[in-house]
Tab-separated table of C-alpha atoms in Angstrom:
chain	number	residue	atom	x	y	z
S	27	MET	CA	20.930	22.938	11.133
S	28	ALA	CA	21.931	19.346	12.790
S	29	SER	CA	21.726	16.474	10.180
S	30	TRP	CA	18.977	14.826	11.735
S	31	GLN	CA	16.539	17.644	11.201
S	32	SER	CA	15.786	16.566	7.845
S	33	LYS	CA	16.770	13.802	5.417
S	34	GLN	CA	17.870	14.067	1.693
S	35	TYR	CA	16.832	11.801	-0.955
S	36	LEU	CA	18.206	11.725	-4.420
S	37	THR	CA	16.510	10.485	-7.595
S	38	THR	CA	18.506	7.433	-8.470
S	39	HIS	CA	16.471	6.108	-11.568
S	40	THR	CA	13.450	6.589	-13.385
S	41	ILE	CA	11.537	3.840	-15.481
S	42	ASP	CA	9.812	6.140	-18.156
S	43	ASN	CA	6.644	4.798	-19.522
S	44	ALA	CA	6.557	1.803	-17.370
S	45	HIS	CA	3.045	1.169	-18.587
S	46	ILE	CA	0.782	2.616	-21.173
S	47	THR	CA	-1.360	4.102	-18.758
S	48	ASP	CA	-1.503	5.511	-15.006
S	49	VAL	CA	0.555	3.288	-12.625
S	50	PHE	CA	-2.168	2.549	-9.756
S	51	ALA	CA	-0.200	0.132	-7.795
S	52	LEU	CA	3.373	-1.079	-6.621
S	53	ALA	CA	4.060	-3.836	-4.350
S	54	VAL	CA	7.588	-4.773	-2.662
S	55	THR	CA	9.082	-8.051	-1.931
S	56	PRO	CA	12.464	-8.329	-0.661
S	57	HIS	CA	14.237	-8.445	-3.769
S	58	GLN	CA	11.677	-7.486	-6.268
S	59	ILE	CA	9.199	-4.305	-6.888
S	60	LEU	CA	6.056	-5.180	-8.930
S	61	SER	CA	3.891	-2.568	-10.954
S	62	ALA	CA	0.333	-2.506	-12.357
S	63	SER	CA	-1.630	-0.120	-14.149
S	64	GLY	CA	-4.945	0.540	-16.225
S	65	SER	CA	-3.716	-1.816	-18.810
S	66	SER	CA	-3.861	-5.609	-18.356
S	67	ASP	CA	-0.239	-6.609	-17.404
S	68	ILE	CA	1.941	-6.778	-14.265
S	69	LYS	CA	5.581	-5.668	-14.382
S	70	ILE	CA	8.171	-7.053	-12.016
S	71	TYR	CA	11.776	-5.436	-11.600
S	72	SER	CA	14.730	-6.431	-9.583
S	73	THR	CA	15.837	-4.226	-6.515
S	74	THR	CA	19.069	-5.677	-6.143
S	75	ASP	CA	20.479	-3.849	-9.278
S	76	PRO	CA	20.882	-0.364	-9.150
S	77	ASP	CA	19.287	-0.017	-12.548
S	78	PHE	CA	16.163	-1.740	-11.312
S	79	PRO	CA	16.095	-4.115	-14.701
S	80	LEU	CA	12.504	-5.521	-15.640
S	81	VAL	CA	12.775	-9.511	-14.763
S	82	GLN	CA	9.344	-10.689	-15.650
S	83	THR	CA	6.064	-9.219	-17.455
S	84	LEU	CA	2.753	-10.942	-16.814
S	85	ASP	CA	0.823	-10.559	-19.737
S	86	ALA	CA	-2.837	-9.967	-19.993
S	87	VAL	CA	-3.699	-10.689	-16.223
S	88	HIS	CA	-6.834	-8.568	-15.666
S	89	LYS	CA	-8.544	-7.578	-18.971
S	90	LEU	CA	-9.754	-4.114	-17.840
S	91	GLY	CA	-6.861	-3.321	-15.869
S	92	ILE	CA	-5.829	-3.528	-12.400
S	93	HIS	CA	-6.095	-1.077	-9.270
S	94	HIS	CA	-4.558	-2.854	-6.559
S	95	LEU	CA	-1.679	-5.240	-5.711
S	96	ALA	CA	-0.749	-6.782	-2.634
S	97	ALA	CA	2.473	-8.686	-1.377
S	98	SER	CA	3.291	-10.906	1.199
S	99	LYS	CA	6.090	-9.877	3.624
S	100	ASP	CA	8.022	-13.460	3.104
S	101	GLY	CA	8.034	-12.252	-0.612
S	102	CYS	CA	6.347	-15.572	-1.684
S	103	HIS	CA	2.881	-14.403	-2.459
S	104	PHE	CA	1.225	-11.369	-4.033
S	105	ALA	CA	-2.530	-10.673	-5.061
S	106	SER	CA	-3.599	-8.526	-8.050
S	107	ALA	CA	-7.187	-6.922	-8.251
S	108	GLY	CA	-8.500	-5.948	-11.439
S	109	PHE	CA	-11.223	-3.307	-12.428
S	110	ALA	CA	-13.672	-6.330	-13.564
S	111	GLY	CA	-14.041	-7.537	-10.038
S	112	ASP	CA	-11.495	-10.321	-10.219
S	113	VAL	CA	-8.724	-11.022	-7.743
S	114	LYS	CA	-5.734	-13.393	-8.785
S	115	MET	CA	-3.062	-15.082	-6.534
S	116	TRP	CA	0.356	-15.459	-7.589
S	117	HIS	CA	3.235	-17.454	-6.031
S	118	SER	CA	7.161	-17.123	-6.614
S	119	GLN	CA	9.568	-19.755	-6.857
S	120	ASP	CA	13.115	-18.500	-7.358
S	121	GLY	CA	11.927	-15.191	-8.155
S	122	GLN	CA	9.548	-16.241	-10.927
S	123	TRP	CA	5.926	-15.631	-10.558
S	124	THR	CA	3.320	-17.894	-11.662
S	125	LYS	CA	-0.560	-17.932	-11.187
S	126	LYS	CA	-1.740	-19.981	-7.905
S	127	GLY	CA	-5.414	-19.370	-8.069
S	128	GLU	CA	-8.462	-16.748	-7.983
S	129	ILE	CA	-10.861	-15.772	-5.489
S	130	VAL	CA	-14.345	-16.465	-7.001
S	131	ASP	CA	-16.979	-15.158	-4.978
S	132	GLY	CA	-19.590	-13.977	-7.773
S	133	ASN	CA	-17.447	-10.869	-7.749
S	134	LYS	CA	-19.014	-7.997	-9.998
S	135	ALA	CA	-17.043	-4.995	-11.256
S	136	GLY	CA	-15.961	-2.833	-8.277
S	137	GLU	CA	-17.246	-5.270	-5.668
S	138	ILE	CA	-13.666	-5.986	-4.582
S	139	TRP	CA	-11.536	-2.767	-4.224
S	140	ALA	CA	-8.793	-2.370	-1.876
S	141	ILE	CA	-6.603	-5.755	-0.917
S	142	SER	CA	-4.206	-6.537	1.612
S	143	LEU	CA	-2.177	-9.994	2.277
S	144	SER	CA	-1.036	-11.260	5.433
S	145	ALA	CA	2.586	-11.497	6.078
S	146	ASP	CA	2.918	-15.245	5.289
S	147	GLY	CA	0.340	-14.916	2.193
S	148	GLN	CA	-2.433	-17.140	3.942
S	149	TYR	CA	-4.920	-14.608	4.490
S	150	LEU	CA	-6.308	-12.193	2.028
S	151	ALA	CA	-8.607	-9.120	2.914
S	152	ALA	CA	-10.433	-7.330	0.295
S	153	THR	CA	-13.224	-4.204	0.900
S	154	SER	CA	-16.169	-3.919	-1.181
S	155	VAL	CA	-18.361	-1.081	-2.342
S	156	ASP	CA	-20.992	-1.655	0.453
S	157	GLY	CA	-18.437	-1.471	3.113
S	158	ARG	CA	-17.886	-4.825	3.896
S	159	ILE	CA	-14.454	-6.455	4.370
S	160	ASN	CA	-14.113	-10.051	3.455
S	161	VAL	CA	-11.090	-12.066	4.564
S	162	TRP	CA	-10.353	-15.399	2.576
S	163	ASP	CA	-7.773	-18.386	3.440
S	164	ASN	CA	-5.673	-18.888	0.692
S	165	VAL	CA	-4.336	-22.320	2.080
S	166	GLY	CA	-7.775	-23.649	2.861
S	167	GLY	CA	-9.030	-23.645	-0.624
S	168	ARG	CA	-9.616	-19.839	-0.863
S	169	THR	CA	-12.552	-19.869	1.231
S	170	LYS	CA	-14.137	-17.019	2.983
S	171	ILE	CA	-13.551	-17.267	6.837
S	172	ARG	CA	-14.506	-13.745	7.976
S	173	GLU	CA	-16.969	-11.060	6.808
S	174	PHE	CA	-16.700	-7.716	8.938
S	175	GLU	CA	-19.582	-5.297	8.340
S	176	THR	CA	-19.328	-1.470	8.532
S	177	LYS	CA	-21.779	1.272	7.995
S	178	GLY	CA	-22.207	0.583	4.145
S	179	SER	CA	-20.104	3.097	2.971
S	180	PHE	CA	-17.275	2.284	-0.010
S	181	GLY	CA	-14.274	0.711	1.485
S	182	MET	CA	-11.419	2.844	-0.363
S	183	ALA	CA	-8.542	1.400	1.784
S	184	LEU	CA	-7.206	-1.731	3.746
S	185	ASP	CA	-4.525	-3.051	5.636
S	186	LEU	CA	-3.737	-6.306	7.863
S	187	SER	CA	-1.370	-5.918	10.650
S	188	ALA	CA	2.115	-7.393	10.214
S	189	ASP	CA	1.226	-9.761	13.158
S	190	GLY	CA	-2.015	-10.831	11.680
S	191	ARG	CA	-4.194	-9.782	14.539
S	192	PHE	CA	-5.957	-6.589	13.124
S	193	THR	CA	-7.726	-5.376	10.017
S	194	ALA	CA	-8.162	-1.902	9.400
S	195	SER	CA	-10.396	-0.191	6.768
S	196	GLY	CA	-11.025	3.438	5.392
S	197	HIS	CA	-14.113	4.248	3.820
S	198	GLU	CA	-15.577	7.198	1.528
S	199	ASN	CA	-17.500	8.859	4.489
S	200	GLY	CA	-14.376	9.254	6.372
S	201	GLY	CA	-14.812	6.188	8.638
S	202	VAL	CA	-11.901	4.140	9.968
S	203	TYR	CA	-12.356	1.011	11.475
S	204	ILE	CA	-10.341	-1.549	13.328
S	205	PHE	CA	-11.334	-5.076	13.858
S	206	SER	CA	-9.750	-8.276	15.626
S	207	ASN	CA	-9.067	-11.003	13.363
S	208	ASP	CA	-9.115	-13.238	16.236
S	209	THR	CA	-12.630	-12.531	17.445
S	210	GLY	CA	-14.142	-11.175	14.162
S	211	ARG	CA	-15.473	-8.145	16.306
S	212	LEU	CA	-15.191	-4.233	15.630
S	213	LEU	CA	-12.445	-2.977	18.039
S	214	HIS	CA	-12.395	0.737	17.278
S	215	SER	CA	-14.503	3.080	14.955
S	216	LEU	CA	-11.977	5.905	14.855
S	217	PRO	CA	-12.977	9.699	14.589
S	218	GLY	CA	-11.264	12.398	12.847
S	219	LEU	CA	-10.887	12.234	9.211
S	220	ILE	CA	-14.701	13.096	7.988
S	221	LYS	CA	-13.686	13.188	4.279
S	222	PRO	CA	-13.002	9.939	2.034
S	223	VAL	CA	-10.150	7.904	3.332
S	224	ARG	CA	-7.904	6.623	0.453
S	225	ALA	CA	-4.883	5.059	2.812
S	226	VAL	CA	-4.673	2.919	5.833
S	227	ALA	CA	-1.263	1.413	7.181
S	228	PHE	CA	-0.462	-0.341	10.413
S	229	SER	CA	3.000	0.505	11.850
S	230	PRO	CA	5.329	-2.734	11.634
S	231	GLY	CA	4.919	-3.334	15.318
S	232	GLY	CA	1.233	-2.898	14.951
S	233	LYS	CA	1.065	-0.173	17.660
S	234	LEU	CA	-0.185	2.725	15.520
S	235	LEU	CA	-2.275	3.053	12.462
S	236	ALA	CA	-1.767	5.949	9.764
S	237	ALA	CA	-5.136	6.932	8.049
S	238	ALA	CA	-5.287	9.851	5.308
S	239	GLY	CA	-7.295	10.718	2.153
S	240	ASP	CA	-9.093	13.798	1.102
S	241	ALA	CA	-8.651	15.574	4.388
S	242	LYS	CA	-5.089	16.096	3.395
S	243	VAL	CA	-4.183	15.178	6.875
S	244	ILE	CA	-2.654	12.166	8.008
S	245	ALA	CA	-4.100	11.007	11.312
S	246	LEU	CA	-2.080	8.710	13.701
S	247	TYR	CA	-4.041	6.269	16.038
S	248	ASP	CA	-2.950	4.029	18.800
S	249	VAL	CA	-4.099	0.722	18.132
S	250	ALA	CA	-4.862	-0.608	21.353
S	251	SER	CA	-6.929	2.398	22.776
S	252	GLY	CA	-8.168	3.650	19.406
S	253	GLU	CA	-7.045	7.138	20.695
S	254	GLN	CA	-5.771	9.839	17.884
S	255	VAL	CA	-2.275	10.552	18.875
S	256	ALA	CA	-1.135	12.930	16.052
S	257	ASN	CA	-2.175	14.825	13.021
S	258	LEU	CA	0.638	14.940	10.411
S	259	THR	CA	-0.110	18.319	8.393
S	260	GLY	CA	1.793	19.407	5.400
S	261	HIS	CA	0.024	17.946	2.175
S	262	GLY	CA	-1.813	20.427	0.022
S	263	ALA	CA	-3.784	17.508	-1.801
S	264	TRP	CA	-5.654	14.525	-1.347
S	265	VAL	CA	-3.154	11.727	-0.040
S	266	PHE	CA	-3.537	8.649	-1.821
S	267	SER	CA	-0.752	6.119	-0.705
S	268	LEU	CA	0.976	5.348	2.526
S	269	ASP	CA	3.919	3.168	3.538
S	270	TRP	CA	5.944	2.689	6.898
S	271	SER	CA	9.582	2.274	6.823
S	272	ASP	CA	10.832	-1.237	8.184
S	273	THR	CA	11.904	0.189	11.544
S	274	GLY	CA	8.577	2.200	11.769
S	275	GLU	CA	10.594	5.543	12.262
S	276	PHE	CA	9.423	7.013	9.173
S	277	LEU	CA	6.241	7.200	7.282
S	278	LEU	CA	6.098	7.772	3.546
S	279	SER	CA	3.075	9.389	1.781
S	280	GLY	CA	2.124	10.262	-1.815
S	281	ALA	CA	-0.294	12.805	-2.882
S	282	PHE	CA	-2.817	13.981	-5.907
S	283	ASP	CA	-0.562	16.881	-6.391
S	284	GLY	CA	2.628	14.752	-7.263
S	285	LYS	CA	4.445	15.400	-3.782
S	286	ALA	CA	5.759	12.485	-1.821
S	287	LYS	CA	6.766	13.308	1.756
S	288	VAL	CA	8.790	11.360	4.359
S	289	TRP	CA	7.584	11.828	8.090
S	290	SER	CA	9.590	11.318	11.261
S	291	ILE	CA	7.203	9.549	13.369
S	292	ASP	CA	9.066	10.445	16.861
S	293	ARG	CA	8.974	14.123	15.782
S	294	ARG	CA	5.659	13.971	14.374
S	295	GLU	CA	6.890	16.405	11.418
S	296	CYS	CA	7.835	16.172	7.597
S	297	VAL	CA	11.612	15.654	7.034
S	298	ALA	CA	11.439	15.467	3.233
S	299	THR	CA	9.464	16.405	0.244
S	300	HIS	CA	10.001	15.249	-3.348
S	301	THR	CA	8.248	16.392	-6.376
S	302	GLU	CA	9.083	14.561	-9.471
S	303	THR	CA	5.822	15.501	-11.411
S	304	ASP	CA	2.820	17.460	-10.866
S	305	LYS	CA	0.632	14.437	-11.838
S	306	THR	CA	-1.107	12.208	-9.097
S	307	LEU	CA	1.096	9.729	-7.144
S	308	TRP	CA	-1.255	6.726	-7.133
S	309	SER	CA	1.213	4.464	-4.973
S	310	VAL	CA	4.564	5.217	-2.703
S	311	LYS	CA	6.348	2.331	-1.236
S	312	TRP	CA	9.802	1.797	0.751
S	313	LEU	CA	12.325	-0.384	-1.087
S	314	PRO	CA	14.036	-3.370	0.638
S	315	LYS	CA	17.160	-1.843	2.433
S	316	THR	CA	20.477	-2.311	0.921
S	317	GLY	CA	23.200	-1.356	3.305
S	318	ARG	CA	22.502	1.626	5.484
S	319	ASN	CA	20.739	3.775	3.182
S	320	GLU	CA	16.770	3.655	2.799
S	321	GLY	CA	14.970	4.496	-0.457
S	322	PHE	CA	11.560	4.471	-1.852
S	323	ALA	CA	9.722	4.373	-5.207
S	324	THR	CA	6.801	6.503	-6.609
S	325	ALA	CA	4.191	5.730	-9.328
S	326	GLY	CA	1.228	7.301	-10.789
S	327	ALA	CA	-0.361	9.456	-13.327
S	328	ASN	CA	2.877	10.095	-15.291
S	329	ARG	CA	3.213	6.445	-16.132
S	330	SER	CA	6.635	6.195	-14.699
S	331	ILE	CA	8.475	4.793	-11.591
S	332	SER	CA	10.869	6.877	-9.837
S	333	PHE	CA	13.405	5.578	-7.457
S	334	TYR	CA	15.019	7.845	-4.310
S	335	ARG	CA	17.823	6.713	-1.970
S	336	GLU	CA	18.935	8.527	0.866
S	337	ALA	CA	21.836	10.749	0.508
S	338	THR	CA	24.684	9.604	2.657
S	339	GLY	CA	26.314	12.494	4.911
S	340	GLY	CA	29.634	13.740	3.917
């Protein structure tokens, strides 16, 4: 078998009992990984050290627990969304995080669900229970600048394209939408998934959108045309999390049955499967690249964070 036909990843480290409840969210910056759970704190680990040491804990941030984190690509900003409907903004100075403010919008519990930040941290987008997607300008006094309407189904997933041009949302009724941030218009209503969509993710170049959820299939769409260009099949359970590698060559997915999969986009097939646990993986993320080897992290219902690194060829 040629070496490119499959990839091998080794578990390099596990942080056991990272939180006292399910770890619902991971976010990655160029030098750190952040984790949040059903408890009220956020933990920040260094990714520059192979032992991933804990470098900061933000205590009692969201009293009812945290369901989503979103970090800006520049590593200077992140947002946290709590079960009480509260969203807080954070800023990093020399790797230490401080609270910058919050989104105050008369939010009730459950009103804000999935969140996403633009690459420079200026814009925050959030889904709601009634299918709206709101966008705030974090620099301009955290004012709401856009409100996209969909068909009223709970917005379970959200992503902003790296170039800031597009917003994509995934919904409980299986709807997947792509909006133009420039015009505020709906570009595409994407067919194909029918069942609840729990993750959407733009490729780094913004040419493709991946969407997945209870259909157990990962659908790939062409962003320009709105056409479905591939179905990635192989998960036997609901898919909760998707993340593209930096180059866009690979897609990482995590599922309800504890399986994490790595997919080759060129070949449209799974090239690695890992099961650290049979409990739900709520979040999977590629790690910042160190040297030639790629790595990723997984977290979920077993309350731990596991780290994988690509095995080097002999």
